[in-house]
Coordinates of N, CA and C in Angstrom, one line a residue:
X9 N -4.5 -154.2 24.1 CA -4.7 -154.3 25.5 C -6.1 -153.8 25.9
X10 N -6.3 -154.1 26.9 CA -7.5 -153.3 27.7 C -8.0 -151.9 27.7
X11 N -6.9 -150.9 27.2 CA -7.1 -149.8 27.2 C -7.5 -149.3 25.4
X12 N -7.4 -150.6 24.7 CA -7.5 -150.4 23.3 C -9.0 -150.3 23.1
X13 N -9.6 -151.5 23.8 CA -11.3 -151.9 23.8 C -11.8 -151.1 24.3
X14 N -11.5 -150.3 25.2 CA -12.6 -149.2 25.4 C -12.4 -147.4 25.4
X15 N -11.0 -147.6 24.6 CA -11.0 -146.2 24.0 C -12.4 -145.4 23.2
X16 N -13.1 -146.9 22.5 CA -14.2 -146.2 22.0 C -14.9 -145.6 22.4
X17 N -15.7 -146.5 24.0 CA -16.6 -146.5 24.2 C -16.8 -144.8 25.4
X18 N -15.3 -145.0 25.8 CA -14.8 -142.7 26.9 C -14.5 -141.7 25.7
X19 N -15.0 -142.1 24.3 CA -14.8 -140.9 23.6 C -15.5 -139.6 24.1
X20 N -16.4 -139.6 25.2 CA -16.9 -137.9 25.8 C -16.9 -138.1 27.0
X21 N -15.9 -139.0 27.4 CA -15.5 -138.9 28.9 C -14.9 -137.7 29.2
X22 N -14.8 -137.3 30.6 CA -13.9 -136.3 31.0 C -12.6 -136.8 31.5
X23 N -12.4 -137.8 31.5 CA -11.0 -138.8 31.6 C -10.1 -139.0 30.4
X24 N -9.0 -138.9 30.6 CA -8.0 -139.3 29.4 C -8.3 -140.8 29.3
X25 N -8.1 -141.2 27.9 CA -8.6 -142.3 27.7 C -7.9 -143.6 28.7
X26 N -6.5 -143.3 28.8 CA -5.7 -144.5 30.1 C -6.3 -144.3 31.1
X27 N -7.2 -143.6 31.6 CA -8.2 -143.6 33.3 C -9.1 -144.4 32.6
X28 N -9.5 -145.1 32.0 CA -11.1 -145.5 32.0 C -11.5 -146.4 33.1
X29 N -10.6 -146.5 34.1 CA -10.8 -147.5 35.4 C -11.2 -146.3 36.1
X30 N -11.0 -145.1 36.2 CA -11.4 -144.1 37.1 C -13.1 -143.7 36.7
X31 N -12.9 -143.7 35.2 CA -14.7 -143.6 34.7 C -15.1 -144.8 35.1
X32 N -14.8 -145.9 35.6 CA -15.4 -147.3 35.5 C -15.9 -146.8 37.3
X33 N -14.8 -146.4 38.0 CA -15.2 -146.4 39.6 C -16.2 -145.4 40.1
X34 N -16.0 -144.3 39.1 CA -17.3 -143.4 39.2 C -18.3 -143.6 38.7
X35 N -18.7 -144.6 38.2 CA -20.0 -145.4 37.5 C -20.4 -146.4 38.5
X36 N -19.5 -146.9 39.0 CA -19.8 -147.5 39.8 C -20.4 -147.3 41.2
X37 N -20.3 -146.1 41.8 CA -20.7 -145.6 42.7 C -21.6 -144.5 42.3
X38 N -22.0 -144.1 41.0 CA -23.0 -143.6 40.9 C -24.5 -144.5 40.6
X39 N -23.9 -146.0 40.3 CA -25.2 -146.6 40.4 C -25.5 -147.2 41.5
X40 N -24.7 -147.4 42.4 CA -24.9 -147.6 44.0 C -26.0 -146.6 44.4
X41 N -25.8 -145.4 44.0 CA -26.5 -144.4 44.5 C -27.2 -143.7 43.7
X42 N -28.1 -144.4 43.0 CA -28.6 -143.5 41.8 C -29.8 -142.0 42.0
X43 N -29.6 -141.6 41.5 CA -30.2 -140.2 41.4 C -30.1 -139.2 43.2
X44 N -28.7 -140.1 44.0 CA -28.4 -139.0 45.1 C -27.3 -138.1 44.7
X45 N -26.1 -139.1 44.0 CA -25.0 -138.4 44.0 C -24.8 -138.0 42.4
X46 N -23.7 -137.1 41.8 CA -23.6 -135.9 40.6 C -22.2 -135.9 40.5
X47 N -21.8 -136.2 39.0 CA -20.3 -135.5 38.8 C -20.4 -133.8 39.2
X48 N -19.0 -133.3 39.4 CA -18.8 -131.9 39.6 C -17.9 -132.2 38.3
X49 N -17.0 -130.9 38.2 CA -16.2 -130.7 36.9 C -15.2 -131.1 37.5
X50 N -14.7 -131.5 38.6 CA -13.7 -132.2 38.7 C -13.5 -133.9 39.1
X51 N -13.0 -134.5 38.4 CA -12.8 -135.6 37.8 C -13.0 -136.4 39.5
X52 N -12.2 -136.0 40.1 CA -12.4 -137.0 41.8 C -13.3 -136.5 42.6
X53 N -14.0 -135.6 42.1 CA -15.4 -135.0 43.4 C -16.7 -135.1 42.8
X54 N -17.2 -136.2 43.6 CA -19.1 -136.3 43.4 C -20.1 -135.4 44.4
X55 N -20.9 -135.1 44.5 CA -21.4 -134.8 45.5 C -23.0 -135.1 45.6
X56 N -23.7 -134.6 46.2 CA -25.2 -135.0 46.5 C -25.9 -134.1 45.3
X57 N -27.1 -134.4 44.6 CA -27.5 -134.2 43.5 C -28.7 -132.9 44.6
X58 N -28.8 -131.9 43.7 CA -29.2 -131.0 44.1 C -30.7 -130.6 43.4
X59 N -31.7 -130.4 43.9 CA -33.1 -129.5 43.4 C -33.2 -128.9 42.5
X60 N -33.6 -128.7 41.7 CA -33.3 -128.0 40.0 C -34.0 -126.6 40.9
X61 N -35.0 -126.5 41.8 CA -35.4 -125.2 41.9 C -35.8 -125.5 43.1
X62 N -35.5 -124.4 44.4 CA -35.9 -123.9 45.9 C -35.9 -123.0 46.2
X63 N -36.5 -122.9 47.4 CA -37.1 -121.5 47.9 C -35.9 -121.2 49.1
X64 N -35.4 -120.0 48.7 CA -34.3 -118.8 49.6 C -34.6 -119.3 50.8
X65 N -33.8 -119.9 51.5 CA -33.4 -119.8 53.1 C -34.1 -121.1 53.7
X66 N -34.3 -122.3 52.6 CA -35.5 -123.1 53.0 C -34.3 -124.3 53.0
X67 N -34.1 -125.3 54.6 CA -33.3 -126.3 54.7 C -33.6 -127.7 53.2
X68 N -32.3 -127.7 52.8 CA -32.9 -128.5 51.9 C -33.3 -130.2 51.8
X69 N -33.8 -131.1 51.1 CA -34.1 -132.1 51.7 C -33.4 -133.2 52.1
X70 N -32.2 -133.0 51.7 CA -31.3 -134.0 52.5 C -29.6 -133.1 52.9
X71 N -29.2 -133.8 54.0 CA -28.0 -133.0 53.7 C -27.0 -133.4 52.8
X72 N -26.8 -132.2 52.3 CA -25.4 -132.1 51.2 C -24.2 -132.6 51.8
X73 N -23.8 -133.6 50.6 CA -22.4 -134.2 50.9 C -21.4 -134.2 49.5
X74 N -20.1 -133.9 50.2 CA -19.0 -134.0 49.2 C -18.3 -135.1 49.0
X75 N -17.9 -135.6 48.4 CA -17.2 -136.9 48.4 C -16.2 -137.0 47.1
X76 N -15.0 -136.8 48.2 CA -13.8 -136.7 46.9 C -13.5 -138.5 46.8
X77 N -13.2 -139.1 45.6 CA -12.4 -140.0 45.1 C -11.2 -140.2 44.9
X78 N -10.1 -139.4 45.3 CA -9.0 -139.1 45.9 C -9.0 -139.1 47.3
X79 N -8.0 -139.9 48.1 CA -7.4 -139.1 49.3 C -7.8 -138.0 49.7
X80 N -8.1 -137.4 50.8 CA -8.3 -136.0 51.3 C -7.9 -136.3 53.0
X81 N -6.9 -135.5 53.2 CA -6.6 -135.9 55.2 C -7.9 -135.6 56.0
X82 N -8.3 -136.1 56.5 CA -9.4 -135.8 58.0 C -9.3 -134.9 58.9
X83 N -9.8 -133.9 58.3 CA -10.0 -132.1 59.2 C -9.7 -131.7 58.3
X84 N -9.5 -132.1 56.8 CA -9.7 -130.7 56.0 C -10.9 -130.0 55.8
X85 N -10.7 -128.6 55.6 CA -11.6 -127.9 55.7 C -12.3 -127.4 54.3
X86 N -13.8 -128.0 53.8 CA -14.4 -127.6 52.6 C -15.2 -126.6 52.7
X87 N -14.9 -125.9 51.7 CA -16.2 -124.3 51.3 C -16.6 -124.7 50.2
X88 N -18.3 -123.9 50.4 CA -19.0 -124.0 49.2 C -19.4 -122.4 48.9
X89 N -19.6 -122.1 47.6 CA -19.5 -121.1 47.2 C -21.0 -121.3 46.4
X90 N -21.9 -120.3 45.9 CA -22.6 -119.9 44.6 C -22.6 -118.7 43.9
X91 N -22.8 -119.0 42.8 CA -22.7 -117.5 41.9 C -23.2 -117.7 41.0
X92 N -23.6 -116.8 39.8 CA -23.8 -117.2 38.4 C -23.3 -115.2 37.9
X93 N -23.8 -115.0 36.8 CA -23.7 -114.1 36.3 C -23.9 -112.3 36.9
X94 N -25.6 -112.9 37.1 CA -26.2 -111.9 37.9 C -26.4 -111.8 39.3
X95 N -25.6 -112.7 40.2 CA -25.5 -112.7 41.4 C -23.6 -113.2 41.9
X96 N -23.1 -112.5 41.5 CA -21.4 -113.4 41.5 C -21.2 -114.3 43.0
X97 N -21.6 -113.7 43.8 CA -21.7 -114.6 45.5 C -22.5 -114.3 46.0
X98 N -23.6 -115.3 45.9 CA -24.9 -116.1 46.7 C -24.3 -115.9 47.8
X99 N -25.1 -115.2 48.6 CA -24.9 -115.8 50.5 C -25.3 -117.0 50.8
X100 N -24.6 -117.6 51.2 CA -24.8 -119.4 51.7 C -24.9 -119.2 53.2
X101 N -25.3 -120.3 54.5 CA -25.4 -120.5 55.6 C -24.6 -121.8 55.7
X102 N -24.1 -121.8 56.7 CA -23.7 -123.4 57.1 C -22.8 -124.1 55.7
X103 N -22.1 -123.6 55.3 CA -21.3 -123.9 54.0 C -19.6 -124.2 54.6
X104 N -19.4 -124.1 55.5 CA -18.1 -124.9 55.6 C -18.5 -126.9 56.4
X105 N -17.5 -127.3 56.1 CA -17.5 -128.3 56.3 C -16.3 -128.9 56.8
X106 N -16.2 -130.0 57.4 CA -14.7 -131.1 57.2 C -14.5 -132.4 56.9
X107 N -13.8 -132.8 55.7 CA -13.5 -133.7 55.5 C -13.5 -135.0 57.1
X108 N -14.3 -136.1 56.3 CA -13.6 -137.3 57.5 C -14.3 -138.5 56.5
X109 N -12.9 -139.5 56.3 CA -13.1 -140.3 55.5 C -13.4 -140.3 53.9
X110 N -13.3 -138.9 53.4 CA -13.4 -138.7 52.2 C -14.4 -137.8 52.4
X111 N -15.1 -137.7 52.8 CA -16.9 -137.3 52.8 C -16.8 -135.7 54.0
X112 N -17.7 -134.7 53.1 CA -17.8 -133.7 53.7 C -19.0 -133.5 54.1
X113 N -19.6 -133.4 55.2 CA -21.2 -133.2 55.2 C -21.7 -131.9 56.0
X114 N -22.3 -131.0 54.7 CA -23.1 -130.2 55.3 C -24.3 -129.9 56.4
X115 N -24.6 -130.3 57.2 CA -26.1 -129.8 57.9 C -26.5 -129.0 57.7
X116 N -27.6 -128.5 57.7 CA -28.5 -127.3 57.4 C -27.8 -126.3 56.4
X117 N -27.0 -127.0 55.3 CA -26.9 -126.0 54.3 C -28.1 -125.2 54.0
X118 N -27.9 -123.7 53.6 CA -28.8 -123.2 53.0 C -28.9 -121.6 52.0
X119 N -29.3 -122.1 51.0 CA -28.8 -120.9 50.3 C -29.6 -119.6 50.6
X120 N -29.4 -118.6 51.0 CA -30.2 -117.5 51.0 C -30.1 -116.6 49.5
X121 N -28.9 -116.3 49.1 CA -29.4 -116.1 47.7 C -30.2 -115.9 46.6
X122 N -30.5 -115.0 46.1 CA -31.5 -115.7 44.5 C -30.6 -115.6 43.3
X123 N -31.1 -117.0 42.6 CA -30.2 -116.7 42.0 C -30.5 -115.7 40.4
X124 N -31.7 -115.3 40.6 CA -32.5 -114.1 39.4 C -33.3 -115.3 38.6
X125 N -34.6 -114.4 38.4 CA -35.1 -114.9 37.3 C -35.0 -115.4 36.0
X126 N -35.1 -116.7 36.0 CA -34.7 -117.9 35.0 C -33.4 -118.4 35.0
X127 N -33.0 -117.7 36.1 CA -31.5 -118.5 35.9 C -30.9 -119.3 37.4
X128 N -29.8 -120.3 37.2 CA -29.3 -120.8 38.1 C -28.3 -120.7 38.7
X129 N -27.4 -121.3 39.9 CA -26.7 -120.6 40.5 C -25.9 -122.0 40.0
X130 N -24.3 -121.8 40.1 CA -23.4 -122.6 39.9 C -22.5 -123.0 41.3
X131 N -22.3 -124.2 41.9 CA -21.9 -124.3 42.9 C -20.4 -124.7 42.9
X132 N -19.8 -123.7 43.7 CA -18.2 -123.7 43.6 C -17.9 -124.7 44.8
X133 N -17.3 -125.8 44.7 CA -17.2 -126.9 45.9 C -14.8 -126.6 46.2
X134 N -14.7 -125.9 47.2 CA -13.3 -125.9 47.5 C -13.1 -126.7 48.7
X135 N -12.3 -127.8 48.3 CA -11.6 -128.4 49.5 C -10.2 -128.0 49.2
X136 N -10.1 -127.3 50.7 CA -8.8 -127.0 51.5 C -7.2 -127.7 51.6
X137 N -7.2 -128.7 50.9 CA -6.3 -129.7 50.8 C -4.6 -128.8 50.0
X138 N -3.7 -129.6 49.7 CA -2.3 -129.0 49.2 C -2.4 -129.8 48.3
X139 N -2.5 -129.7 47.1 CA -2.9 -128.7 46.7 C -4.1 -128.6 46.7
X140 N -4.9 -127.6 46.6 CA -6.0 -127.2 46.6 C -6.9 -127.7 45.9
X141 N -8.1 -128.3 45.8 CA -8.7 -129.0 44.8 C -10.7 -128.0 45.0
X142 N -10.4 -127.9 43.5 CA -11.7 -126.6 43.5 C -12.8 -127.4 41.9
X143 N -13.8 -127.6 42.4 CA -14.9 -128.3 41.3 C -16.3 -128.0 41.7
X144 N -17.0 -127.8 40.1 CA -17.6 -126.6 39.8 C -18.9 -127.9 39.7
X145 N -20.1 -127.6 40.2 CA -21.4 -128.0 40.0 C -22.2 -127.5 39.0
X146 N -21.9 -127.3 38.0 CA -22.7 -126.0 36.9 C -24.1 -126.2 37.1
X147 N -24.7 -125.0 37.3 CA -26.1 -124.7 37.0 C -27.0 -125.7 37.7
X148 N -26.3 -125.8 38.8 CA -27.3 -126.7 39.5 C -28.7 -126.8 40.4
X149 N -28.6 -125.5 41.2 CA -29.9 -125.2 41.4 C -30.6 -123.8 41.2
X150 N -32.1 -123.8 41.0 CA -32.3 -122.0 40.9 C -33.4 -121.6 42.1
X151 N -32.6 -120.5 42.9 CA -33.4 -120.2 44.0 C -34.1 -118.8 43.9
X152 N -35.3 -119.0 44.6 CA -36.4 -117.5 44.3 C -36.7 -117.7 45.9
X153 N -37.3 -115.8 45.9 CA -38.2 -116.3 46.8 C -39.1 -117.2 47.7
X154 N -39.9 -117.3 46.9 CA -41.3 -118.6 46.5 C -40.9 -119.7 46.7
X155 N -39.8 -120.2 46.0 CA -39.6 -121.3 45.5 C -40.4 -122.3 44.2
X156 N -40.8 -123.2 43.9 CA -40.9 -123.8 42.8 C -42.7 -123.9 43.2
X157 N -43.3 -123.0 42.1 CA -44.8 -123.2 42.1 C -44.9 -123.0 40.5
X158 N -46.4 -122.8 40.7 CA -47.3 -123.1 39.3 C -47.4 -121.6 39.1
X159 N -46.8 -121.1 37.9 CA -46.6 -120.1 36.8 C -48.0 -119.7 37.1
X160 N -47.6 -118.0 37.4 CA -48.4 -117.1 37.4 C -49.5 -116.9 36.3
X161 N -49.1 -117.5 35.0 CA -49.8 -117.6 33.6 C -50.8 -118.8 33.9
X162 N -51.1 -119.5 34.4 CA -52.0 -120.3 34.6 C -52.9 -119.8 35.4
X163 N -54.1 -120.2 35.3 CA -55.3 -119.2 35.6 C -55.9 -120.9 36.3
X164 N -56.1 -120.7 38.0 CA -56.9 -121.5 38.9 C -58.1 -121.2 38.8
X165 N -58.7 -122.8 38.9 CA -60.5 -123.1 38.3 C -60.4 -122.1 39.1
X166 N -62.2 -121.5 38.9 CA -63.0 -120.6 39.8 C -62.4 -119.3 40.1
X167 N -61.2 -118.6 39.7 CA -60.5 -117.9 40.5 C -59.8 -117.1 38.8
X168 N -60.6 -115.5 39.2 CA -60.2 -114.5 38.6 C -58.8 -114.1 38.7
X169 N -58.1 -113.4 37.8 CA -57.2 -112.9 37.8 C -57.3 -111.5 37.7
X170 N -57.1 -110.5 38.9 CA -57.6 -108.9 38.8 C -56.0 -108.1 38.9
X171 N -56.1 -107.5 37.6 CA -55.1 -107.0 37.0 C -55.1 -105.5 37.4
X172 N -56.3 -105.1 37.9 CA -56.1 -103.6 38.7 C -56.5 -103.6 40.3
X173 N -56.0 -102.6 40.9 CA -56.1 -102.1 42.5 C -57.9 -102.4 42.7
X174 N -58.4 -102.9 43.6 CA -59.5 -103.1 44.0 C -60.3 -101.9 44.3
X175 N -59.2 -100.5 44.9 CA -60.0 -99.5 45.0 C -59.9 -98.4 44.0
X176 N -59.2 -99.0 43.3 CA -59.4 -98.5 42.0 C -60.4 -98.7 41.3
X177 N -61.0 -100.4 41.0 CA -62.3 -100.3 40.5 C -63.0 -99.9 41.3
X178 N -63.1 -99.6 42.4 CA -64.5 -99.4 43.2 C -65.0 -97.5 43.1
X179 N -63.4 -97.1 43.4 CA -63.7 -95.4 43.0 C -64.2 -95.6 41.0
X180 N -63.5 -95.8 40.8 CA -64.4 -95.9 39.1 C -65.7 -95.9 39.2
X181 N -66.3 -97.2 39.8 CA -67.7 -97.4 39.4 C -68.5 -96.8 40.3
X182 N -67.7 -96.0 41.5 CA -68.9 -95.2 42.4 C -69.1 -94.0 41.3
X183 N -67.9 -93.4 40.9 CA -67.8 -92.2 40.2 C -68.8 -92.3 38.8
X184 N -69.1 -93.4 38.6 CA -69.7 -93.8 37.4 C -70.9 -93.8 37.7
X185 N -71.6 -94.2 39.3 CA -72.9 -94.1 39.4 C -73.3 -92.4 39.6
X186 N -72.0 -92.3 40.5 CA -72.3 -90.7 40.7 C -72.7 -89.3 39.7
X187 N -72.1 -89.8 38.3 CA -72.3 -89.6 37.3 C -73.6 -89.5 37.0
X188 N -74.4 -90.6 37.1 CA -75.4 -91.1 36.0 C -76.6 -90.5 37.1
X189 N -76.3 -90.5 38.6 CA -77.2 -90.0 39.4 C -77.3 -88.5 39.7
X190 N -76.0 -87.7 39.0 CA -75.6 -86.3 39.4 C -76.7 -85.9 37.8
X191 N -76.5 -86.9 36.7 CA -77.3 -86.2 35.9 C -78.9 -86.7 35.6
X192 N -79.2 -87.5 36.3 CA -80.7 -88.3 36.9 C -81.2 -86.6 37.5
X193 N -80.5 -85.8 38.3 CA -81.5 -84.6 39.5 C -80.7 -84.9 40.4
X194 N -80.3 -86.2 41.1 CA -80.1 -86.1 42.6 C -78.7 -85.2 42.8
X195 N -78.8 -85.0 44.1 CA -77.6 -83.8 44.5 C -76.7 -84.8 45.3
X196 N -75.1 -84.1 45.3 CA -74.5 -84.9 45.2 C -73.3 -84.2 46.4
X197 N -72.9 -84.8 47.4 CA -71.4 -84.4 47.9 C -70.4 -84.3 47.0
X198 N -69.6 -83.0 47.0 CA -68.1 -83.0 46.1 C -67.5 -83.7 46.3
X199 N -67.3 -84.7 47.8 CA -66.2 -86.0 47.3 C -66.6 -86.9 47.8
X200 N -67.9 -87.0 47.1 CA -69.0 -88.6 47.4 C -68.1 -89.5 46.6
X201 N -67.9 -90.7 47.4 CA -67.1 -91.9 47.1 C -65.3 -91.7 46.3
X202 N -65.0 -91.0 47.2 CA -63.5 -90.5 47.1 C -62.6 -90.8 48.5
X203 N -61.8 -91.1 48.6 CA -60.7 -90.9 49.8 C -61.5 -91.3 50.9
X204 N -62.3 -92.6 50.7 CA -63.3 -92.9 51.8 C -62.3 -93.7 52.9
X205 N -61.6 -94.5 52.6 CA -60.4 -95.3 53.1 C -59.4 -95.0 53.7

């Protein structure tokens, strides 16, 4: 039968092989929408594809939407959650939602969180439903400060990189001339070019 021909082809599906109509409907609405919408780890929730890396508290570029492929009633209520290892709960903004028509849409989501250096935050997606349906975004975005710039190891044309305090070098080399002029003869204040600042 039909489920014989393409047992092959869902060998690393996340569907049992008798769904392959369910992998077929989520293929199909991921190429309607290519590079917006993302599996989550749960088999009926897609949602909006997220920024590999952004800056703490910065609205992101489109609003975030949830979209279960099951039934969900109209006024259910979805939470989003982040965490990873070294931050177990991200503070989020604007992270509840409600279901209408399948589709949960956040406005001005925003994560204030970081999620630490070099790592990403994992987004916990809970819709409120009976039973409860909870699916995981792994490692989907990583938030800093900053946000997503050009590594401090890269050295901009024309433009030094000063690895010590400025009046640090400047007391040095006063003290250095002071030196060379204290032993030249000239006379000298005891805290010429010291604590001038």
């Amino acid at each position: 039968g039909p489920v014989d021909c393409k047992s092959d082809e869902k060998s690393n599906s996340m569907y049992p092989s008798e769904w392959w109509w369910a992998e077929r409907q989520v293929s199909e609405i991921l190429a309607e929408h290519p590079g917006e919408l993302v599996k989550t780890g749960s088999p009926n929730i897609l949602c909006t594809a997220l920024p590999n890396h952004w800056r703490s508290n910065k609205t992101l570029p489109m609003a975030f939407k949830v979209i279960a492929l099951s039934d969900i009633e109209d006024g259910t209520i979805v939470n989003l959650r982040v965490g990873n290892d070294e931050n177990f709960c991200g503070e989020l903004r604007n992270n509840t939602a409600v279901m209408k028509n399948n589709v949960a849409k956040f406005n001005d989501l925003r994560i204030i969180g970081r999620s630490g250096r070099g790592k990403s935050f994992n987004l916990n997606i809970i819709i409120s439903s009976m039973p409860v349906l909870v699916a995981v975004y792994s490692k989907c975005i990583k938030v800093t400060v900053d946000g997503p710039r050009e590594p401090r190891s890269k050295i901009i044309l024309g433009q030094q990189q000063h690895f010590f305090d400025s009046r640090l070098t400047y007391h040095a080399s006063r003290s250095a001339v002071g030196v060379a002029m204290g032993a030249a003869g000239y006379p000298l204040a005891n805290n010429w070019g010291y604590n001038n600042y």
